[in-house]
Amino acid sequence: MSDIDNFPTLFRTQVPLIDTRAPVEFERGSMPTATNLPLMNDTEREAVGRCYKNEGAEAAIALGHQLVTGSLKEDRIAAWIKFANEHPDGALFCFRGGMRSGLAQQWLKDAGIDYPRISGGYKALRRWLIDSSDNIYAQETFLVVAGKTGCAKTRLINHGASGGRLPGGIDLEGMANHRGSSFGRRDGGQPTQINFEIAVDSAIFNANDEPVPFIIAEDESRLIGRCALAQNLQDCLKSAPMVVVEASLEARVEHSFENYILANLADLKTRLGDTKEAFEHFSSDLYAALDRIKKRLGGVRHHELTRQLDDAIASHLKGDTSVHRGWIAALLRDYYDPMYNYQLENRKERIIFRGSEGDVAEFLLAQQHEPTPE
């Protein structure tokens, strides 16, 4: 039976993984390519843990074998066999690469499948990712895409290379499942902080592994929704050269309308059906987002925007979505734009290029194809 300790290749090739830890551990955080097929469920793990604490390792191991036996054991082995047959290039792991993954590996071996195990388990994978990211941050090879709200920065990173992802680009908002502003909540919720950090570290490793001189990321603050950027990533984004995407107010209103109105409602309808419940969720999310910035808007402006939103919701219910563009335009022009202009003025010395979405995409592609200095 073999162990895998070549972590760069594992992340580079996106190896499918079996996480044999309990569901509660998996939900807290796991690798992006992992599927949870646990040796023990949460209740069984808790019982074995209590036994270990009170009676020692030998008694805990014996209890584990008593709990996972008969048809229960057969079902779990069957799930591992199915995964191994579907992913013959995969591997399995537990927390430290110890007893749980070792037992799963042995049971698979007894069933005729020699399936590799991750040396050091989840803990070693996580440590390697953190160390790898720290080394990349130290190189300071980031380029930041900035621009006013609604200028399609995320679209540029994901589709700016002839419809495909920009080489070296990482989509921080995609990994956070959030569009970044008060109105940026997306259906499905956000990942745990640990899962977000793992996804970012993995994406940064793979972007840095490409034959390009820069990692390209969107200009972000400390938080994307409730997901926090690592401090060293924040430091890199705060000091990196910037390219600025410029777009008219009309274009930015349209982009925001498509994302925050049409796309958000479509996502809710996909989950809940084309129902009254979906629209109620959609509209209440808009009001909640507006309320979250009430203090910064001020009472008068918040009241006026709420009135405009009331009109837009009423018109939307009658089949006319276009009224939303009015309050979106007012919010961008009177709230987000002044804040952005102030922030950009304080960082203007970092700007190396500015232009339309297409112009910025061409500039970034040219930068990525320049030879790396020896």
PDB file of N, CA and C in Angstrom, residues 14-106:
ATOM      1  N   GLN A  14      -5.182  18.287  -9.557  1.00  0.00           N
ATOM      2  CA  GLN A  14      -6.529  18.226  -8.971  1.00  0.00           C
ATOM      3  C   GLN A  14      -6.974  16.784  -8.718  1.00  0.00           C
ATOM      4  N   VAL A  15      -6.157  16.043  -7.975  1.00  0.00           N
ATOM      5  CA  VAL A  15      -6.427  14.630  -7.691  1.00  0.00           C
ATOM      6  C   VAL A  15      -7.721  14.479  -6.882  1.00  0.00           C
ATOM      7  N   PRO A  16      -8.648  13.627  -7.307  1.00  0.00           N
ATOM      8  CA  PRO A  16      -9.867  13.382  -6.523  1.00  0.00           C
ATOM      9  C   PRO A  16      -9.510  12.674  -5.208  1.00  0.00           C
ATOM     10  N   LEU A  17     -10.138  13.111  -4.126  1.00  0.00           N
ATOM     11  CA  LEU A  17      -9.766  12.609  -2.805  1.00  0.00           C
ATOM     12  C   LEU A  17     -10.976  12.111  -2.029  1.00  0.00           C
ATOM     13  N   ILE A  18     -10.757  11.061  -1.231  1.00  0.00           N
ATOM     14  CA  ILE A  18     -11.733  10.613  -0.243  1.00  0.00           C
ATOM     15  C   ILE A  18     -11.302  11.157   1.113  1.00  0.00           C
ATOM     16  N   ASP A  19     -12.170  11.932   1.745  1.00  0.00           N
ATOM     17  CA  ASP A  19     -11.939  12.418   3.103  1.00  0.00           C
ATOM     18  C   ASP A  19     -12.669  11.461   4.045  1.00  0.00           C
ATOM     19  N   THR A  20     -11.904  10.663   4.795  1.00  0.00           N
ATOM     20  CA  THR A  20     -12.514   9.647   5.654  1.00  0.00           C
ATOM     21  C   THR A  20     -12.878  10.190   7.029  1.00  0.00           C
ATOM     22  N   ARG A  21     -12.676  11.494   7.255  1.00  0.00           N
ATOM     23  CA  ARG A  21     -13.037  12.068   8.547  1.00  0.00           C
ATOM     24  C   ARG A  21     -14.558  12.155   8.693  1.00  0.00           C
ATOM     25  N   ALA A  22     -15.010  12.402   9.897  1.00  0.00           N
ATOM     26  CA  ALA A  22     -16.444  12.520  10.167  1.00  0.00           C
ATOM     27  C   ALA A  22     -17.022  13.751   9.479  1.00  0.00           C
ATOM     28  N   PRO A  23     -18.328  13.730   9.176  1.00  0.00           N
ATOM     29  CA  PRO A  23     -18.947  14.867   8.497  1.00  0.00           C
ATOM     30  C   PRO A  23     -18.709  16.211   9.171  1.00  0.00           C
ATOM     31  N   VAL A  24     -18.717  16.266  10.504  1.00  0.00           N
ATOM     32  CA  VAL A  24     -18.519  17.546  11.204  1.00  0.00           C
ATOM     33  C   VAL A  24     -17.137  18.116  10.908  1.00  0.00           C
ATOM     34  N   GLU A  25     -16.140  17.250  10.749  1.00  0.00           N
ATOM     35  CA  GLU A  25     -14.791  17.708  10.407  1.00  0.00           C
ATOM     36  C   GLU A  25     -14.733  18.178   8.960  1.00  0.00           C
ATOM     37  N   PHE A  26     -15.379  17.426   8.084  1.00  0.00           N
ATOM     38  CA  PHE A  26     -15.393  17.766   6.660  1.00  0.00           C
ATOM     39  C   PHE A  26     -16.069  19.116   6.431  1.00  0.00           C
ATOM     40  N   GLU A  27     -17.178  19.349   7.105  1.00  0.00           N
ATOM     41  CA  GLU A  27     -17.924  20.595   6.921  1.00  0.00           C
ATOM     42  C   GLU A  27     -17.141  21.800   7.413  1.00  0.00           C
ATOM     43  N   ARG A  28     -16.294  21.578   8.387  1.00  0.00           N
ATOM     44  CA  ARG A  28     -15.475  22.675   8.903  1.00  0.00           C
ATOM     45  C   ARG A  28     -14.445  23.116   7.863  1.00  0.00           C
ATOM     46  N   GLY A  29     -13.911  22.156   7.107  1.00  0.00           N
ATOM     47  CA  GLY A  29     -12.935  22.491   6.079  1.00  0.00           C
ATOM     48  C   GLY A  29     -12.297  21.253   5.494  1.00  0.00           C
ATOM     49  N   SER A  30     -12.165  21.240   4.157  1.00  0.00           N
ATOM     50  CA  SER A  30     -11.507  20.113   3.495  1.00  0.00           C
ATOM     51  C   SER A  30     -10.901  20.596   2.187  1.00  0.00           C
ATOM     52  N   MET A  31     -10.293  19.682   1.451  1.00  0.00           N
ATOM     53  CA  MET A  31      -9.655  20.028   0.191  1.00  0.00           C
ATOM     54  C   MET A  31     -10.699  20.225  -0.914  1.00  0.00           C
ATOM     55  N   PRO A  32     -10.425  21.081  -1.891  1.00  0.00           N
ATOM     56  CA  PRO A  32     -11.424  21.387  -2.927  1.00  0.00           C
ATOM     57  C   PRO A  32     -11.890  20.172  -3.721  1.00  0.00           C
ATOM     58  N   THR A  33     -11.035  19.163  -3.881  1.00  0.00           N
ATOM     59  CA  THR A  33     -11.410  17.989  -4.690  1.00  0.00           C
ATOM     60  C   THR A  33     -11.878  16.817  -3.839  1.00  0.00           C
ATOM     61  N   ALA A  34     -12.128  17.053  -2.541  1.00  0.00           N
ATOM     62  CA  ALA A  34     -12.460  15.954  -1.629  1.00  0.00           C
ATOM     63  C   ALA A  34     -13.956  15.658  -1.588  1.00  0.00           C
ATOM     64  N   THR A  35     -14.268  14.376  -1.429  1.00  0.00           N
ATOM     65  CA  THR A  35     -15.627  13.891  -1.172  1.00  0.00           C
ATOM     66  C   THR A  35     -15.622  13.215   0.183  1.00  0.00           C
ATOM     67  N   ASN A  36     -16.615  13.526   1.008  1.00  0.00           N
ATOM     68  CA  ASN A  36     -16.656  12.966   2.350  1.00  0.00           C
ATOM     69  C   ASN A  36     -17.305  11.584   2.336  1.00  0.00           C
ATOM     70  N   LEU A  37     -16.495  10.566   2.550  1.00  0.00           N
ATOM     71  CA  LEU A  37     -16.959   9.186   2.705  1.00  0.00           C
ATOM     72  C   LEU A  37     -16.354   8.685   4.010  1.00  0.00           C
ATOM     73  N   PRO A  38     -16.996   8.992   5.141  1.00  0.00           N
ATOM     74  CA  PRO A  38     -16.351   8.811   6.440  1.00  0.00           C
ATOM     75  C   PRO A  38     -16.265   7.358   6.902  1.00  0.00           C
ATOM     76  N   LEU A  39     -15.203   7.100   7.661  1.00  0.00           N
ATOM     77  CA  LEU A  39     -15.094   5.813   8.346  1.00  0.00           C
ATOM     78  C   LEU A  39     -16.126   5.741   9.463  1.00  0.00           C
ATOM     79  N   MET A  40     -16.291   6.845  10.176  1.00  0.00           N
ATOM     80  CA  MET A  40     -17.271   6.924  11.261  1.00  0.00           C
ATOM     81  C   MET A  40     -18.108   8.173  11.103  1.00  0.00           C
ATOM     82  N   ASN A  41     -19.390   8.085  11.459  1.00  0.00           N
ATOM     83  CA  ASN A  41     -20.218   9.291  11.443  1.00  0.00           C
ATOM     84  C   ASN A  41     -19.937  10.115  12.700  1.00  0.00           C
ATOM     85  N   ASP A  42     -20.617  11.233  12.857  1.00  0.00           N
ATOM     86  CA  ASP A  42     -20.329  12.145  13.966  1.00  0.00           C
ATOM     87  C   ASP A  42     -20.568  11.496  15.327  1.00  0.00           C
ATOM     88  N   THR A  43     -21.666  10.754  15.438  1.00  0.00           N
ATOM     89  CA  THR A  43     -22.010  10.117  16.717  1.00  0.00           C
ATOM     90  C   THR A  43     -20.983   9.062  17.095  1.00  0.00           C
ATOM     91  N   GLU A  44     -20.594   8.254  16.118  1.00  0.00           N
ATOM     92  CA  GLU A  44     -19.591   7.204  16.364  1.00  0.00           C
ATOM     93  C   GLU A  44     -18.246   7.818  16.736  1.00  0.00           C
ATOM     94  N   ARG A  45     -17.857   8.855  16.023  1.00  0.00           N
ATOM     95  CA  ARG A  45     -16.577   9.526  16.320  1.00  0.00           C
ATOM     96  C   ARG A  45     -16.578  10.099  17.721  1.00  0.00           C
ATOM     97  N   GLU A  46     -17.710  10.706  18.128  1.00  0.00           N
ATOM     98  CA  GLU A  46     -17.800  11.292  19.462  1.00  0.00           C
ATOM     99  C   GLU A  46     -17.670  10.212  20.537  1.00  0.00           C
ATOM    100  N   ALA A  47     -18.314   9.062  20.313  1.00  0.00           N
ATOM    101  CA  ALA A  47     -18.248   7.962  21.283  1.00  0.00           C
ATOM    102  C   ALA A  47     -16.824   7.419  21.403  1.00  0.00           C
ATOM    103  N   VAL A  48     -16.159   7.264  20.269  1.00  0.00           N
ATOM    104  CA  VAL A  48     -14.778   6.762  20.286  1.00  0.00           C
ATOM    105  C   VAL A  48     -13.855   7.779  20.959  1.00  0.00           C
ATOM    106  N   GLY A  49     -14.086   9.064  20.724  1.00  0.00           N
ATOM    107  CA  GLY A  49     -13.281  10.094  21.369  1.00  0.00           C
ATOM    108  C   GLY A  49     -13.424  10.081  22.880  1.00  0.00           C
ATOM    109  N   ARG A  50     -14.662   9.924  23.360  1.00  0.00           N
ATOM    110  CA  ARG A  50     -14.873   9.849  24.815  1.00  0.00           C
ATOM    111  C   ARG A  50     -14.173   8.632  25.393  1.00  0.00           C
ATOM    112  N   CYS A  51     -14.260   7.516  24.670  1.00  0.00           N
ATOM    113  CA  CYS A  51     -13.632   6.281  25.137  1.00  0.00           C
ATOM    114  C   CYS A  51     -12.115   6.451  25.206  1.00  0.00           C
ATOM    115  N   TYR A  52     -11.561   7.080  24.198  1.00  0.00           N
ATOM    116  CA  TYR A  52     -10.105   7.310  24.184  1.00  0.00           C
ATOM    117  C   TYR A  52      -9.673   8.151  25.385  1.00  0.00           C
ATOM    118  N   LYS A  53     -10.454   9.184  25.675  1.00  0.00           N
ATOM    119  CA  LYS A  53     -10.126  10.092  26.775  1.00  0.00           C
ATOM    120  C   LYS A  53     -10.215   9.382  28.129  1.00  0.00           C
ATOM    121  N   ASN A  54     -11.233   8.519  28.265  1.00  0.00           N
ATOM    122  CA  ASN A  54     -11.484   7.892  29.565  1.00  0.00           C
ATOM    123  C   ASN A  54     -10.769   6.567  29.761  1.00  0.00           C
ATOM    124  N   GLU A  55     -10.570   5.825  28.647  1.00  0.00           N
ATOM    125  CA  GLU A  55     -10.069   4.460  28.792  1.00  0.00           C
ATOM    126  C   GLU A  55      -8.812   4.161  27.989  1.00  0.00           C
ATOM    127  N   GLY A  56      -8.407   5.096  27.134  1.00  0.00           N
ATOM    128  CA  GLY A  56      -7.165   4.887  26.404  1.00  0.00           C
ATOM    129  C   GLY A  56      -7.361   4.420  24.981  1.00  0.00           C
ATOM    130  N   ALA A  57      -6.241   4.356  24.241  1.00  0.00           N
ATOM    131  CA  ALA A  57      -6.264   4.081  22.802  1.00  0.00           C
ATOM    132  C   ALA A  57      -6.771   2.689  22.482  1.00  0.00           C
ATOM    133  N   GLU A  58      -6.334   1.707  23.219  1.00  0.00           N
ATOM    134  CA  GLU A  58      -6.717   0.319  22.908  1.00  0.00           C
ATOM    135  C   GLU A  58      -8.218   0.131  23.008  1.00  0.00           C
ATOM    136  N   ALA A  59      -8.810   0.665  24.058  1.00  0.00           N
ATOM    137  CA  ALA A  59     -10.252   0.542  24.235  1.00  0.00           C
ATOM    138  C   ALA A  59     -10.997   1.315  23.149  1.00  0.00           C
ATOM    139  N   ALA A  60     -10.473   2.471  22.762  1.00  0.00           N
ATOM    140  CA  ALA A  60     -11.114   3.275  21.721  1.00  0.00           C
ATOM    141  C   ALA A  60     -11.093   2.557  20.384  1.00  0.00           C
ATOM    142  N   ILE A  61      -9.974   1.923  20.061  1.00  0.00           N
ATOM    143  CA  ILE A  61      -9.877   1.167  18.802  1.00  0.00           C
ATOM    144  C   ILE A  61     -10.876   0.012  18.800  1.00  0.00           C
ATOM    145  N   ALA A  62     -10.959  -0.673  19.926  1.00  0.00           N
ATOM    146  CA  ALA A  62     -11.906  -1.791  20.026  1.00  0.00           C
ATOM    147  C   ALA A  62     -13.344  -1.312  19.847  1.00  0.00           C
ATOM    148  N   LEU A  63     -13.675  -0.171  20.446  1.00  0.00           N
ATOM    149  CA  LEU A  63     -15.024   0.372  20.311  1.00  0.00           C
ATOM    150  C   LEU A  63     -15.301   0.754  18.863  1.00  0.00           C
ATOM    151  N   GLY A  64     -14.321   1.330  18.204  1.00  0.00           N
ATOM    152  CA  GLY A  64     -14.493   1.691  16.802  1.00  0.00           C
ATOM    153  C   GLY A  64     -14.832   0.495  15.941  1.00  0.00           C
ATOM    154  N   HIS A  65     -14.154  -0.601  16.163  1.00  0.00           N
ATOM    155  CA  HIS A  65     -14.445  -1.827  15.401  1.00  0.00           C
ATOM    156  C   HIS A  65     -15.828  -2.383  15.738  1.00  0.00           C
ATOM    157  N   GLN A  66     -16.248  -2.204  16.988  1.00  0.00           N
ATOM    158  CA  GLN A  66     -17.585  -2.663  17.368  1.00  0.00           C
ATOM    159  C   GLN A  66     -18.676  -1.819  16.685  1.00  0.00           C
ATOM    160  N   LEU A  67     -18.420  -0.516  16.578  1.00  0.00           N
ATOM    161  CA  LEU A  67     -19.427   0.386  16.009  1.00  0.00           C
ATOM    162  C   LEU A  67     -19.522   0.259  14.497  1.00  0.00           C
ATOM    163  N   VAL A  68     -18.389   0.065  13.842  1.00  0.00           N
ATOM    164  CA  VAL A  68     -18.365  -0.028  12.375  1.00  0.00           C
ATOM    165  C   VAL A  68     -18.130  -1.484  12.003  1.00  0.00           C
ATOM    166  N   THR A  69     -19.226  -2.214  11.911  1.00  0.00           N
ATOM    167  CA  THR A  69     -19.149  -3.644  11.643  1.00  0.00           C
ATOM    168  C   THR A  69     -20.365  -4.076  10.840  1.00  0.00           C
ATOM    169  N   GLY A  70     -20.359  -5.298  10.382  1.00  0.00           N
ATOM    170  CA  GLY A  70     -21.507  -5.865   9.676  1.00  0.00           C
ATOM    171  C   GLY A  70     -21.869  -5.096   8.418  1.00  0.00           C
ATOM    172  N   SER A  71     -23.170  -4.868   8.210  1.00  0.00           N
ATOM    173  CA  SER A  71     -23.642  -4.192   7.005  1.00  0.00           C
ATOM    174  C   SER A  71     -23.182  -2.745   6.947  1.00  0.00           C
ATOM    175  N   LEU A  72     -23.000  -2.115   8.114  1.00  0.00           N
ATOM    176  CA  LEU A  72     -22.524  -0.742   8.157  1.00  0.00           C
ATOM    177  C   LEU A  72     -21.115  -0.656   7.560  1.00  0.00           C
ATOM    178  N   LYS A  73     -20.274  -1.575   7.972  1.00  0.00           N
ATOM    179  CA  LYS A  73     -18.920  -1.636   7.428  1.00  0.00           C
ATOM    180  C   LYS A  73     -18.957  -1.931   5.934  1.00  0.00           C
ATOM    181  N   GLU A  74     -19.785  -2.864   5.530  1.00  0.00           N
ATOM    182  CA  GLU A  74     -19.881  -3.229   4.112  1.00  0.00           C
ATOM    183  C   GLU A  74     -20.332  -2.040   3.264  1.00  0.00           C
ATOM    184  N   ASP A  75     -21.295  -1.261   3.774  1.00  0.00           N
ATOM    185  CA  ASP A  75     -21.790  -0.100   3.027  1.00  0.00           C
ATOM    186  C   ASP A  75     -20.686   0.940   2.848  1.00  0.00           C
ATOM    187  N   ARG A  76     -19.894   1.154   3.891  1.00  0.00           N
ATOM    188  CA  ARG A  76     -18.845   2.163   3.797  1.00  0.00           C
ATOM    189  C   ARG A  76     -17.717   1.705   2.869  1.00  0.00           C
ATOM    190  N   ILE A  77     -17.386   0.446   2.929  1.00  0.00           N
ATOM    191  CA  ILE A  77     -16.384  -0.077   1.994  1.00  0.00           C
ATOM    192  C   ILE A  77     -16.902   0.014   0.566  1.00  0.00           C
ATOM    193  N   ALA A  78     -18.190  -0.288   0.379  1.00  0.00           N
ATOM    194  CA  ALA A  78     -18.782  -0.215  -0.966  1.00  0.00           C
ATOM    195  C   ALA A  78     -18.700   1.204  -1.529  1.00  0.00           C
ATOM    196  N   ALA A  79     -18.903   2.196  -0.678  1.00  0.00           N
ATOM    197  CA  ALA A  79     -18.820   3.594  -1.131  1.00  0.00           C
ATOM    198  C   ALA A  79     -17.393   3.934  -1.537  1.00  0.00           C
ATOM    199  N   TRP A  80     -16.409   3.448  -0.776  1.00  0.00           N
ATOM    200  CA  TRP A  80     -15.007   3.690  -1.136  1.00  0.00           C
ATOM    201  C   TRP A  80     -14.649   2.988  -2.447  1.00  0.00           C
ATOM    202  N   ILE A  81     -15.134   1.753  -2.608  1.00  0.00           N
ATOM    203  CA  ILE A  81     -14.849   1.000  -3.833  1.00  0.00           C
ATOM    204  C   ILE A  81     -15.428   1.725  -5.044  1.00  0.00           C
ATOM    205  N   LYS A  82     -16.656   2.208  -4.908  1.00  0.00           N
ATOM    206  CA  LYS A  82     -17.295   2.930  -6.016  1.00  0.00           C
ATOM    207  C   LYS A  82     -16.468   4.160  -6.391  1.00  0.00           C
ATOM    208  N   PHE A  83     -16.034   4.912  -5.379  1.00  0.00           N
ATOM    209  CA  PHE A  83     -15.232   6.111  -5.650  1.00  0.00           C
ATOM    210  C   PHE A  83     -13.909   5.723  -6.302  1.00  0.00           C
ATOM    211  N   ALA A  84     -13.262   4.689  -5.780  1.00  0.00           N
ATOM    212  CA  ALA A  84     -11.964   4.270  -6.314  1.00  0.00           C
ATOM    213  C   ALA A  84     -12.087   3.795  -7.758  1.00  0.00           C
ATOM    214  N   ASN A  85     -13.169   3.109  -8.082  1.00  0.00           N
ATOM    215  CA  ASN A  85     -13.372   2.658  -9.462  1.00  0.00           C
ATOM    216  C   ASN A  85     -13.647   3.835 -10.391  1.00  0.00           C
ATOM    217  N   GLU A  86     -14.373   4.841  -9.893  1.00  0.00           N
ATOM    218  CA  GLU A  86     -14.666   6.030 -10.701  1.00  0.00           C
ATOM    219  C   GLU A  86     -13.459   6.958 -10.802  1.00  0.00           C
ATOM    220  N   HIS A  87     -12.576   6.904  -9.785  1.00  0.00           N
ATOM    221  CA  HIS A  87     -11.407   7.787  -9.745  1.00  0.00           C
ATOM    222  C   HIS A  87     -10.154   6.961  -9.428  1.00  0.00           C
ATOM    223  N   PRO A  88      -9.703   6.157 -10.384  1.00  0.00           N
ATOM    224  CA  PRO A  88      -8.539   5.307 -10.119  1.00  0.00           C
ATOM    225  C   PRO A  88      -7.259   6.085  -9.844  1.00  0.00           C
ATOM    226  N   ASP A  89      -7.250   7.360 -10.203  1.00  0.00           N
ATOM    227  CA  ASP A  89      -6.077   8.204  -9.960  1.00  0.00           C
ATOM    228  C   ASP A  89      -6.165   8.940  -8.633  1.00  0.00           C
ATOM    229  N   GLY A  90      -7.154   8.620  -7.799  1.00  0.00           N
ATOM    230  CA  GLY A  90      -7.390   9.350  -6.562  1.00  0.00           C
ATOM    231  C   GLY A  90      -6.592   8.838  -5.384  1.00  0.00           C
ATOM    232  N   ALA A  91      -6.958   9.337  -4.200  1.00  0.00           N
ATOM    233  CA  ALA A  91      -6.290   8.955  -2.953  1.00  0.00           C
ATOM    234  C   ALA A  91      -7.245   9.223  -1.803  1.00  0.00           C
ATOM    235  N   LEU A  92      -6.847   8.794  -0.598  1.00  0.00           N
ATOM    236  CA  LEU A  92      -7.690   9.025   0.580  1.00  0.00           C
ATOM    237  C   LEU A  92      -6.854   9.621   1.705  1.00  0.00           C
ATOM    238  N   PHE A  93      -7.547  10.230   2.659  1.00  0.00           N
ATOM    239  CA  PHE A  93      -6.849  10.820   3.795  1.00  0.00           C
ATOM    240  C   PHE A  93      -7.773  10.909   4.999  1.00  0.00           C
ATOM    241  N   CYS A  94      -7.150  11.066   6.176  1.00  0.00           N
ATOM    242  CA  CYS A  94      -7.891  11.421   7.393  1.00  0.00           C
ATOM    243  C   CYS A  94      -7.216  12.664   7.964  1.00  0.00           C
ATOM    244  N   PHE A  95      -7.283  12.883   9.257  1.00  0.00           N
ATOM    245  CA  PHE A  95      -6.749  14.148   9.776  1.00  0.00           C
ATOM    246  C   PHE A  95      -5.222  14.198   9.725  1.00  0.00           C
ATOM    247  N   ARG A  96      -4.570  13.142  10.267  1.00  0.00           N
ATOM    248  CA  ARG A  96      -3.107  13.144  10.295  1.00  0.00           C
ATOM    249  C   ARG A  96      -2.500  12.030   9.438  1.00  0.00           C
ATOM    250  N   GLY A  97      -3.299  11.374   8.621  1.00  0.00           N
ATOM    251  CA  GLY A  97      -2.768  10.261   7.842  1.00  0.00           C
ATOM    252  C   GLY A  97      -2.507   9.045   8.695  1.00  0.00           C
ATOM    253  N   GLY A  98      -3.312   8.872   9.727  1.00  0.00           N
ATOM    254  CA  GLY A  98      -3.076   7.809  10.693  1.00  0.00           C
ATOM    255  C   GLY A  98      -4.068   6.672  10.616  1.00  0.00           C
ATOM    256  N   MET A  99      -4.710   6.418  11.746  1.00  0.00           N
ATOM    257  CA  MET A  99      -5.474   5.191  11.909  1.00  0.00           C
ATOM    258  C   MET A  99      -6.692   5.107  10.997  1.00  0.00           C
ATOM    259  N   ARG A 100      -7.462   6.193  10.873  1.00  0.00           N
ATOM    260  CA  ARG A 100      -8.697   6.099  10.092  1.00  0.00           C
ATOM    261  C   ARG A 100      -8.424   5.852   8.606  1.00  0.00           C
ATOM    262  N   SER A 101      -7.526   6.637   8.025  1.00  0.00           N
ATOM    263  CA  SER A 101      -7.223   6.420   6.611  1.00  0.00           C
ATOM    264  C   SER A 101      -6.461   5.119   6.413  1.00  0.00           C
ATOM    265  N   GLY A 102      -5.635   4.737   7.409  1.00  0.00           N
ATOM    266  CA  GLY A 102      -4.930   3.460   7.323  1.00  0.00           C
ATOM    267  C   GLY A 102      -5.879   2.285   7.313  1.00  0.00           C
ATOM    268  N   LEU A 103      -6.918   2.372   8.141  1.00  0.00           N
ATOM    269  CA  LEU A 103      -7.910   1.295   8.201  1.00  0.00           C
ATOM    270  C   LEU A 103      -8.723   1.242   6.907  1.00  0.00           C
ATOM    271  N   ALA A 104      -9.124   2.410   6.406  1.00  0.00           N
ATOM    272  CA  ALA A 104      -9.857   2.446   5.144  1.00  0.00           C
ATOM    273  C   ALA A 104      -9.014   1.881   4.009  1.00  0.00           C
ATOM    274  N   GLN A 105      -7.744   2.246   4.005  1.00  0.00           N
ATOM    275  CA  GLN A 105      -6.838   1.735   2.970  1.00  0.00           C
ATOM    276  C   GLN A 105      -6.710   0.214   3.067  1.00  0.00           C
ATOM    277  N   GLN A 106      -6.618  -0.304   4.289  1.00  0.00           N
ATOM    278  CA  GLN A 106      -6.480  -1.747   4.470  1.00  0.00           C
ATOM    279  C   GLN A 106      -7.749  -2.482   4.044  1.00  0.00           C
TER     280      GLN A 106
END
